[in-house]
Coordinates of C-alpha atoms in Angstrom, one line a residue:
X277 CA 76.0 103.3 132.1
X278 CA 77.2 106.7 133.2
X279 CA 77.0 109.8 130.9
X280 CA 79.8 112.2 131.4
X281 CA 77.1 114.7 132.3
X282 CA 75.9 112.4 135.6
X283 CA 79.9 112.2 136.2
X284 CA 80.0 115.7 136.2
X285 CA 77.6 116.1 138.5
X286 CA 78.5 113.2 140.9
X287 CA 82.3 114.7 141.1
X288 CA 81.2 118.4 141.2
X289 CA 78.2 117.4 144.1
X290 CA 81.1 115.2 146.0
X291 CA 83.8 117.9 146.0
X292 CA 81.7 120.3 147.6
X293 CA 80.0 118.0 150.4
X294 CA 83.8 117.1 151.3
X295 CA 84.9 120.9 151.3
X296 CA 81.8 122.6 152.1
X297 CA 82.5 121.9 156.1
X298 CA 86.0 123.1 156.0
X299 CA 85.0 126.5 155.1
X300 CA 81.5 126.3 157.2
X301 CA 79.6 127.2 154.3
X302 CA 76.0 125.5 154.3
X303 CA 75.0 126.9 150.9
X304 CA 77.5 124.8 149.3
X305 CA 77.0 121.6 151.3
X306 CA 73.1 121.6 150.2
X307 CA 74.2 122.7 147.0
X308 CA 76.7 119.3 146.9
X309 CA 73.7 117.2 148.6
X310 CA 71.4 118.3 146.0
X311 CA 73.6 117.3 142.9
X312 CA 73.8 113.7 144.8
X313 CA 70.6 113.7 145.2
X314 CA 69.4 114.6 141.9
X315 CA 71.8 111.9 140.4
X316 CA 70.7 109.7 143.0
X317 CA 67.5 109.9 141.7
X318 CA 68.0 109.8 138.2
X319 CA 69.3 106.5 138.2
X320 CA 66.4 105.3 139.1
X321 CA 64.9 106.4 135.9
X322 CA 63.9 103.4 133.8
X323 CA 66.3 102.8 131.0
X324 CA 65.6 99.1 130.6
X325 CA 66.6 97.0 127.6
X326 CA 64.1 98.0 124.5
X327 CA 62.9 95.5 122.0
X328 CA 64.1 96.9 118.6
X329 CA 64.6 95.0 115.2
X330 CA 66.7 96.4 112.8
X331 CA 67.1 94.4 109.4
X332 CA 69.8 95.5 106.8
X333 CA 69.1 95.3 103.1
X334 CA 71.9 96.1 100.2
X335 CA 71.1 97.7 96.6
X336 CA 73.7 94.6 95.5
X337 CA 75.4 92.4 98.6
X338 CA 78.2 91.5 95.5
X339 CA 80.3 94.6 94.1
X340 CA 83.1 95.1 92.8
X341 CA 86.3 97.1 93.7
X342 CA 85.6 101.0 93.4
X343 CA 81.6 100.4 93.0
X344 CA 79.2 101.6 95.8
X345 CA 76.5 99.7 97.6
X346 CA 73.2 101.2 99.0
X347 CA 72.6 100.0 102.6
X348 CA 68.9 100.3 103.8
X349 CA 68.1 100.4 107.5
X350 CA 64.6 99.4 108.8
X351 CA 64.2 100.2 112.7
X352 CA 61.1 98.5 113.9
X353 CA 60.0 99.1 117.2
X354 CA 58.5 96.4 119.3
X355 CA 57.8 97.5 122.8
X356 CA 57.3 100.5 124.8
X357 CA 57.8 104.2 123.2
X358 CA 61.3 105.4 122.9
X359 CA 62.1 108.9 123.3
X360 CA 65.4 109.6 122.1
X361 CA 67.3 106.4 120.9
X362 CA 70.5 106.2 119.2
X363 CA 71.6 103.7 116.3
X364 CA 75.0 103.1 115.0
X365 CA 75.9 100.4 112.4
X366 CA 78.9 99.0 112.7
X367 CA 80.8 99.0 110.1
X368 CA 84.4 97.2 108.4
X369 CA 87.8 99.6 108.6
X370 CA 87.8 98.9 104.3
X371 CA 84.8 100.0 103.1
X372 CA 84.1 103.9 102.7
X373 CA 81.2 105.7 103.6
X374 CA 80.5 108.0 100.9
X375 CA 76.7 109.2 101.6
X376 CA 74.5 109.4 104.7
X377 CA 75.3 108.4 108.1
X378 CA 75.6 105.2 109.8
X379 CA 75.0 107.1 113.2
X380 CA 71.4 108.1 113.4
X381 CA 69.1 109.2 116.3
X382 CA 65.2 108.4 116.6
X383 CA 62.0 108.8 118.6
X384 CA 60.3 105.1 118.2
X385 CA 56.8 105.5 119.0
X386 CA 55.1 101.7 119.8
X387 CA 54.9 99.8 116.5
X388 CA 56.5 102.5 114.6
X389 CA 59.2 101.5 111.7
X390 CA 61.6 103.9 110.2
X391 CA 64.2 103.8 107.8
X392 CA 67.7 104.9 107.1
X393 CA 69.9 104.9 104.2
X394 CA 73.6 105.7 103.6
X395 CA 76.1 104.9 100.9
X396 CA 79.4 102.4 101.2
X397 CA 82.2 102.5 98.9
X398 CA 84.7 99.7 98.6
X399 CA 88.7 99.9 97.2
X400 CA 89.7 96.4 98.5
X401 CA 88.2 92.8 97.5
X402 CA 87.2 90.4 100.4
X403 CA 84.0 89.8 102.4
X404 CA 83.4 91.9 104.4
X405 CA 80.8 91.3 107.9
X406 CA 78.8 94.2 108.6
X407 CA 78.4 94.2 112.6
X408 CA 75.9 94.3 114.7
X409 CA 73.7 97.9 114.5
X410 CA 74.7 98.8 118.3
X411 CA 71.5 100.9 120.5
X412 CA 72.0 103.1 123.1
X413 CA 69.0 104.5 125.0
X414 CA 68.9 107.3 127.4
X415 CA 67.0 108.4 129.6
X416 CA 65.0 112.0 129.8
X417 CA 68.1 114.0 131.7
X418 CA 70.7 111.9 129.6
X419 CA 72.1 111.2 133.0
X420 CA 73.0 107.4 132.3
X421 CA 71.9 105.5 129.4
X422 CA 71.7 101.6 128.2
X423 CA 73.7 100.1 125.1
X424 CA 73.1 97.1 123.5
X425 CA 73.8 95.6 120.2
X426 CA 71.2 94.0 117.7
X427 CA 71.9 90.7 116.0
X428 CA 71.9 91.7 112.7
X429 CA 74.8 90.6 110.8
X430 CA 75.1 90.5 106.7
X431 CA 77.6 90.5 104.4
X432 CA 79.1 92.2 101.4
X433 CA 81.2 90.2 98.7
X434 CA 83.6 92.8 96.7
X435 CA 85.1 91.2 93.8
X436 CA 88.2 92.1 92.1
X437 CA 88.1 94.7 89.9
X438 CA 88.1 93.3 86.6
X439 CA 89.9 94.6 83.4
X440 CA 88.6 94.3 79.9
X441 CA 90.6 92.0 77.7
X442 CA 90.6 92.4 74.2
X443 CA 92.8 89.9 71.0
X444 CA 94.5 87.6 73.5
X445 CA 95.6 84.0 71.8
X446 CA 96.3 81.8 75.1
X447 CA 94.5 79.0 73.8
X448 CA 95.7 75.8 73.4
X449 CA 97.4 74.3 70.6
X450 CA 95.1 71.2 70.7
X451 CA 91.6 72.6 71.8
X452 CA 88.3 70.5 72.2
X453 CA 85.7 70.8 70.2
X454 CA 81.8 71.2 71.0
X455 CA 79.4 69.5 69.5
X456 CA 78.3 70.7 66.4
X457 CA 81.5 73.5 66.7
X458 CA 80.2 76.7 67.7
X459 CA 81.8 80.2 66.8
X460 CA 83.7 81.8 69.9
X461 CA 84.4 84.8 68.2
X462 CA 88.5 84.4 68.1
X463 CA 91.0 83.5 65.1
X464 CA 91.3 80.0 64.3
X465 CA 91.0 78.0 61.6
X466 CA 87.4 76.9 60.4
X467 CA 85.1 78.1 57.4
X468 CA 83.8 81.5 58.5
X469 CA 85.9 84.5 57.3
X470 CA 87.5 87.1 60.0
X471 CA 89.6 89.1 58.7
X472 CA 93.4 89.5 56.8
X473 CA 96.6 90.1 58.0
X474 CA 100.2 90.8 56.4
X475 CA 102.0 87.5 56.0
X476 CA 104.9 86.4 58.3
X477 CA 107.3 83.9 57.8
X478 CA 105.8 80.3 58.5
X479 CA 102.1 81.0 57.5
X480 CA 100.0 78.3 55.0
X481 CA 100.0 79.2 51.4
X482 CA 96.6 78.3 50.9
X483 CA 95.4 80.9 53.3
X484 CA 97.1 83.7 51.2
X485 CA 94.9 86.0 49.6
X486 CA 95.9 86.3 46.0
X487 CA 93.1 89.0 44.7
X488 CA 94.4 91.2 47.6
X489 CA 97.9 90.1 46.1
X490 CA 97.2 91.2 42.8
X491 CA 95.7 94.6 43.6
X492 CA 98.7 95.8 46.2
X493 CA 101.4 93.6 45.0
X494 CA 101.2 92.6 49.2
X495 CA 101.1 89.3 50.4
X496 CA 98.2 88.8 52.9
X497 CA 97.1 86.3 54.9
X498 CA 92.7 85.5 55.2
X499 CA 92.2 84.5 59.1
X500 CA 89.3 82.7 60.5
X501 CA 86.9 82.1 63.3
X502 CA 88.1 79.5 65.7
X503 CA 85.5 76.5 66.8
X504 CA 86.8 75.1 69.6
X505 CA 87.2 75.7 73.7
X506 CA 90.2 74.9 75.5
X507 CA 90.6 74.1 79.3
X508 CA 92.3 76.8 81.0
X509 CA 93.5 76.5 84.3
X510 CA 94.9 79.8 86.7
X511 CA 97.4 78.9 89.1
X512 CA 97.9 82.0 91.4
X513 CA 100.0 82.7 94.3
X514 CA 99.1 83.7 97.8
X515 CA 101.9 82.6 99.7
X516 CA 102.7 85.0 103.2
X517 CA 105.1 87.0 101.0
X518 CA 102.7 87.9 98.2
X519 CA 100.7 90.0 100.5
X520 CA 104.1 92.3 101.5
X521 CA 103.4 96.0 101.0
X522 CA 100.1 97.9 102.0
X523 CA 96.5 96.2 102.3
X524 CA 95.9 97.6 98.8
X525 CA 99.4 97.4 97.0
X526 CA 100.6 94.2 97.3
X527 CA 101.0 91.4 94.8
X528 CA 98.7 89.0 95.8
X529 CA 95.3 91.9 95.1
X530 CA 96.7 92.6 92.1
X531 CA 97.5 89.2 91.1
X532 CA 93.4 88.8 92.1
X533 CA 92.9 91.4 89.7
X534 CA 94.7 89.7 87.1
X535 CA 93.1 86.3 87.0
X536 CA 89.4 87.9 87.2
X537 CA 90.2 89.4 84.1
X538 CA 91.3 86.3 82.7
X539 CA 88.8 84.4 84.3
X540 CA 86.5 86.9 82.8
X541 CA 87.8 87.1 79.4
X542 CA 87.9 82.8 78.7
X543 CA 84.8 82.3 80.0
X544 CA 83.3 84.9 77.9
X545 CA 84.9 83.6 75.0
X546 CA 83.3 80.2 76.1
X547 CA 86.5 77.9 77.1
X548 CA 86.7 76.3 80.5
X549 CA 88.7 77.7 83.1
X550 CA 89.8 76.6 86.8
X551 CA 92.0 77.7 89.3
X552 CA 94.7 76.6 91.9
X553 CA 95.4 78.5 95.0
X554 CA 98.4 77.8 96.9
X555 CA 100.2 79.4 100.0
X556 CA 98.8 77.6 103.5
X557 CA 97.8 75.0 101.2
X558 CA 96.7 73.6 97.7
X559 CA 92.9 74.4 97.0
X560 CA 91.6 73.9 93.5
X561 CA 88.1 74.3 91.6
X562 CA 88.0 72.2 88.6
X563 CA 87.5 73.9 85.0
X564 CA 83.5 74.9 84.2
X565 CA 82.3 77.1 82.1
X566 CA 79.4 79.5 82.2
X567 CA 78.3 82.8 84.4
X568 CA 77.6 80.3 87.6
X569 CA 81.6 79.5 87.6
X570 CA 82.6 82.6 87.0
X571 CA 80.4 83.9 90.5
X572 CA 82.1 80.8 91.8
X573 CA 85.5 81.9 90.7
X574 CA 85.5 85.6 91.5
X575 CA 83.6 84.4 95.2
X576 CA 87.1 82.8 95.9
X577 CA 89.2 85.6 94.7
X578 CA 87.5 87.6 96.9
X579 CA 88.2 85.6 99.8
X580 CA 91.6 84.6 99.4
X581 CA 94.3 85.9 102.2
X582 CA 97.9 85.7 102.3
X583 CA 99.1 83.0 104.3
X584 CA 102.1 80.1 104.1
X585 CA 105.0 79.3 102.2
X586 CA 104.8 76.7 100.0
X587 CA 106.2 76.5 97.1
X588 CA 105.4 76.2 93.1
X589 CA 106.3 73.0 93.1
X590 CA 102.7 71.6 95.3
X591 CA 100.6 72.3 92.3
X592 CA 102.5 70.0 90.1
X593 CA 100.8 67.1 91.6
X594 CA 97.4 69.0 90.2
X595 CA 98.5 69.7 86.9
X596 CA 99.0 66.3 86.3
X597 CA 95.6 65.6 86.0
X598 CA 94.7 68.6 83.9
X599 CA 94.0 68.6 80.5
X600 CA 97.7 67.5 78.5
X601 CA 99.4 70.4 76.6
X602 CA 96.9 72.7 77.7
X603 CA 97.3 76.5 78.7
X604 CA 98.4 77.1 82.5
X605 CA 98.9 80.4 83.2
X606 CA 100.7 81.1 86.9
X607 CA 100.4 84.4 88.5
X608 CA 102.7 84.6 91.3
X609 CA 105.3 87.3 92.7
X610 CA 108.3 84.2 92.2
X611 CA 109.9 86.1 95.6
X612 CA 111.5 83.6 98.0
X613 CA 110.4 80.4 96.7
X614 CA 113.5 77.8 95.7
X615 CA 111.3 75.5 94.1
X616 CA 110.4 77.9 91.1
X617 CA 112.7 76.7 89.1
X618 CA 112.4 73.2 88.8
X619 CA 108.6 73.6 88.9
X620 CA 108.6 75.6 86.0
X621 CA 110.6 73.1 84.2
X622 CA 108.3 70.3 85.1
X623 CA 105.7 72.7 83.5
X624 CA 106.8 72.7 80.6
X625 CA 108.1 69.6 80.1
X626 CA 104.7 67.9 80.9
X627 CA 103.7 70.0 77.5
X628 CA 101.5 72.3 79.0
X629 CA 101.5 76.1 77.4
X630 CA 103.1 78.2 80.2
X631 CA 102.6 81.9 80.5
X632 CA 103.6 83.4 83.6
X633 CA 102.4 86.8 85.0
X634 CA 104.9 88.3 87.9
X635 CA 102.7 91.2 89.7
X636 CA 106.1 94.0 90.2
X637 CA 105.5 96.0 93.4
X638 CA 109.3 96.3 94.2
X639 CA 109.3 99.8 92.9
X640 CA 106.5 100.9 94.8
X641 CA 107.7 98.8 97.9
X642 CA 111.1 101.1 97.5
X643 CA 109.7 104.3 97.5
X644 CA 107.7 103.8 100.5
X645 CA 110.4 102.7 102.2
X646 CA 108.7 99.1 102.9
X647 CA 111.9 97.5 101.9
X648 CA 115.6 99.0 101.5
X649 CA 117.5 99.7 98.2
X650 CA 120.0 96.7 98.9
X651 CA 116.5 94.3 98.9
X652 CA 115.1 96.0 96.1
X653 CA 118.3 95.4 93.7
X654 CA 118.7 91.9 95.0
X655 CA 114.8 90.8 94.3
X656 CA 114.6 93.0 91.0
X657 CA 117.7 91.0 89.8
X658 CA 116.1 87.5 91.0
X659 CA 113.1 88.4 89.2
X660 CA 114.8 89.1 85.5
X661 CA 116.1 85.8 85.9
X662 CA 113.3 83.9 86.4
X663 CA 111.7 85.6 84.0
X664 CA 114.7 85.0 81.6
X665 CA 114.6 80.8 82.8
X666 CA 111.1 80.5 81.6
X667 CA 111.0 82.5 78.7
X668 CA 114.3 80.0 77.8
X669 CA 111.9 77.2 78.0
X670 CA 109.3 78.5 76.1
X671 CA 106.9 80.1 78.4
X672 CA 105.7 83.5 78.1
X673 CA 106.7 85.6 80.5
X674 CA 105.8 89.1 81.9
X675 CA 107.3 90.8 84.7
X676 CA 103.7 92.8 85.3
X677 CA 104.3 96.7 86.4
X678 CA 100.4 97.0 88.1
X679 CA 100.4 100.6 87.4
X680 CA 100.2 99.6 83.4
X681 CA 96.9 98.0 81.9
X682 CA 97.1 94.2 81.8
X683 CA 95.4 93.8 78.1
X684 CA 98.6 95.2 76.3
X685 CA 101.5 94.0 78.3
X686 CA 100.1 90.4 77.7
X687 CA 99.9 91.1 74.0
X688 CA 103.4 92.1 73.7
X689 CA 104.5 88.7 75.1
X690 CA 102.1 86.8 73.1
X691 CA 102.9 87.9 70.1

């Protein structure tokens, strides 16, 4: 391929052959001969394909939003000597480079291996491909030069960034129990001591604390360590509409970020969780427990993309075979879907302990002008009534600003 150098030279050398005559100047017609002639020449140069492997290693190939990854370049040459060779990796629009240089430029001797490091941050979940490190080789008046591209393709998982919960109770009202019950670490009802609370309305007697009584004339209530799991299942919405509003705020990444946390925080306290994915369709991963599911889960938040319409309504037909009157937690922006409604109803009236989680971008969506005011005030009011219905049939519900920490918002509506 042409440099703009041997351009140069090939429209400077033509322009005076073609005017040199008019004038009857021979200075400038050799003058114009000799550019030709020297890019003539030139081109004849050997800049023939080279044989160079280039393998790409990561510091971790799965990260999480806002972390950084250390990309390692080895450049082995496996032919001839290379005098000036240039390498740039390729690399995905998302991810930040932070450190080092993805553009480097070598001298290969035969046999010779080098390597090259540089730094990649990453804001936005998904898997991300990492293209092919592209060469281009030029020869010794840089006159034209030969690109190619090396296959050596690798990816990079970024999860969803994943808040620390702390004191939910989401848990069912009819857990499992292990074998041989084993302390999860929450309040329950079993024979190992936790800790005491003031007493409300409706609480045992027998769990009163009557020395505490006697000393502060305070009623108080002894709480305990719970010994049971409960099946958990997420149920999270990536319809076409959920992804509305930049590639970073829109409701379906931070309803991502939402379920890892959950995902995280069960799973850690040693219940079972799954998930349901609708949108373009119904995809589900059965409730597990243990650090391999929760790769497995946080793999598939990572990939998920916004795309379809259906409605809440298709991942009835999977609750039905979930675990009775356990907790299902949806997480879905409830914008444009007519089937909300009776799907929540059907919810709840299967018995299953509802607590829905509405990711609010409307605000931000108005400010950046990505809808109008009239839209705004229409969906904002949709929302508080949704929110209203299924709080009215005893779900709890949270209309989510993503701009607040998940942790407390959910403990206001569980208390």
């Amino acid at each position: 391929m042409w440099t703009r150098k041997a351009v140069t030279y090939t429209g400077l050398g033509t322009i005076l052959v073609l005017f040199a005559p008019f004038i009857n100047n021979l200075q400038l017609l050799l003058l114009g001969i000799t550019l030709l002639g020297f890019v003539a020449v030139h081109s004849l140069v050997n800049t023939s394909p080279v044989r160079v492997n280039i393998t790409r290693r990561f510091s971790d190939s799965q990260i999480f939003e806002g972390q950084e990854a250390e990309v390692e370049l080895v450049i082995q040459n496996r032919g001839r000597s290379i005098g000036f060779l240039e390498i740039f990796d390729q690399l995905p629009h998302e991810v930040e480079l932070v450190a080092g240089l993805n553009h480097t430029i070598v001298r290969l001797h035969r046999n010779e291996a080098l390597l090259a490091h540089y730094r990649l941050k990453c804001h936005l979940r998904g898997q991300y491909q990492l293209g092919k490190p592209r060469l281009r080789l030029y020869n010794p008046s840089f006159l034209f030069y030969y690109e190619s591209d090396v296959e050596s393709e690798s990816t990079l998982v970024v999860f969803p960034k994943i808040e620390e919960l702390e004191g939910l109770d989401l848990s069912s009202d009819f857990p499992k129990m292990y074998q041989g019950a084993m302390p999860i670490r929450r309040i329950g009802t079993s024979g190992e001591f936790y800790s005491i609370r003031e007493y409300y309305p409706g609480d045992d007697f027998k769990n009163i604390n009557w020395r505490v009584f006697g000393r502060t004339r305070k009623l108080m209530v002894n709480q305990f360590e719970r010994e049971d799991i409960s099946d958990v299942m997420l149920v999270l919405d990536a319809r076409e509409i959920a992804g509305t509003g930049t590639p970073v705020h829109n409701p379906l990444n931070y309803g991502c970020r939402a379920a890892a946390a959950l995902v995280d925080y069960f799973l850690h306290t040693r219940n079972r969780v799954g998930l349901t994915i609708y949108g373009e369709a119904v995809e589900s991963i059965g409730v597990d427990s243990g650090e391999r599911h929760l790769y497995r889960l946080l793999t598939k938040l990572s990939e998920v993309r916004p795309a379809g319409a259906l409605g809440l309504h298709t991942v009835v037909g999977e609750l039905r075979n979930f675990t009775p009157r356990s907790p299902v937690i949806v997480i879905s922006t409830l914008e444009q879907d007519p089937t909300v409604h009776a799907a929540l109803r059907e919810i709840t009236a299967h018995g299953f302990k509802l607590t829905l989680i509405a990711p609010d971008t409307l605000e931000y969506d108005r400010q950046s002008r990505i809808i109008s005011p009239a839209v705004y005030f229409t969906a904002s009011a949709e929302l508080d009534n949704t929110i209203s219905e299924a709080r009215s049939l005893g779900a709890r519900a949270l209309r989510w600003d993503p701009d607040s920490v998940l942790g407390p918002a959910l403990q206001e509506v569980v208390k």
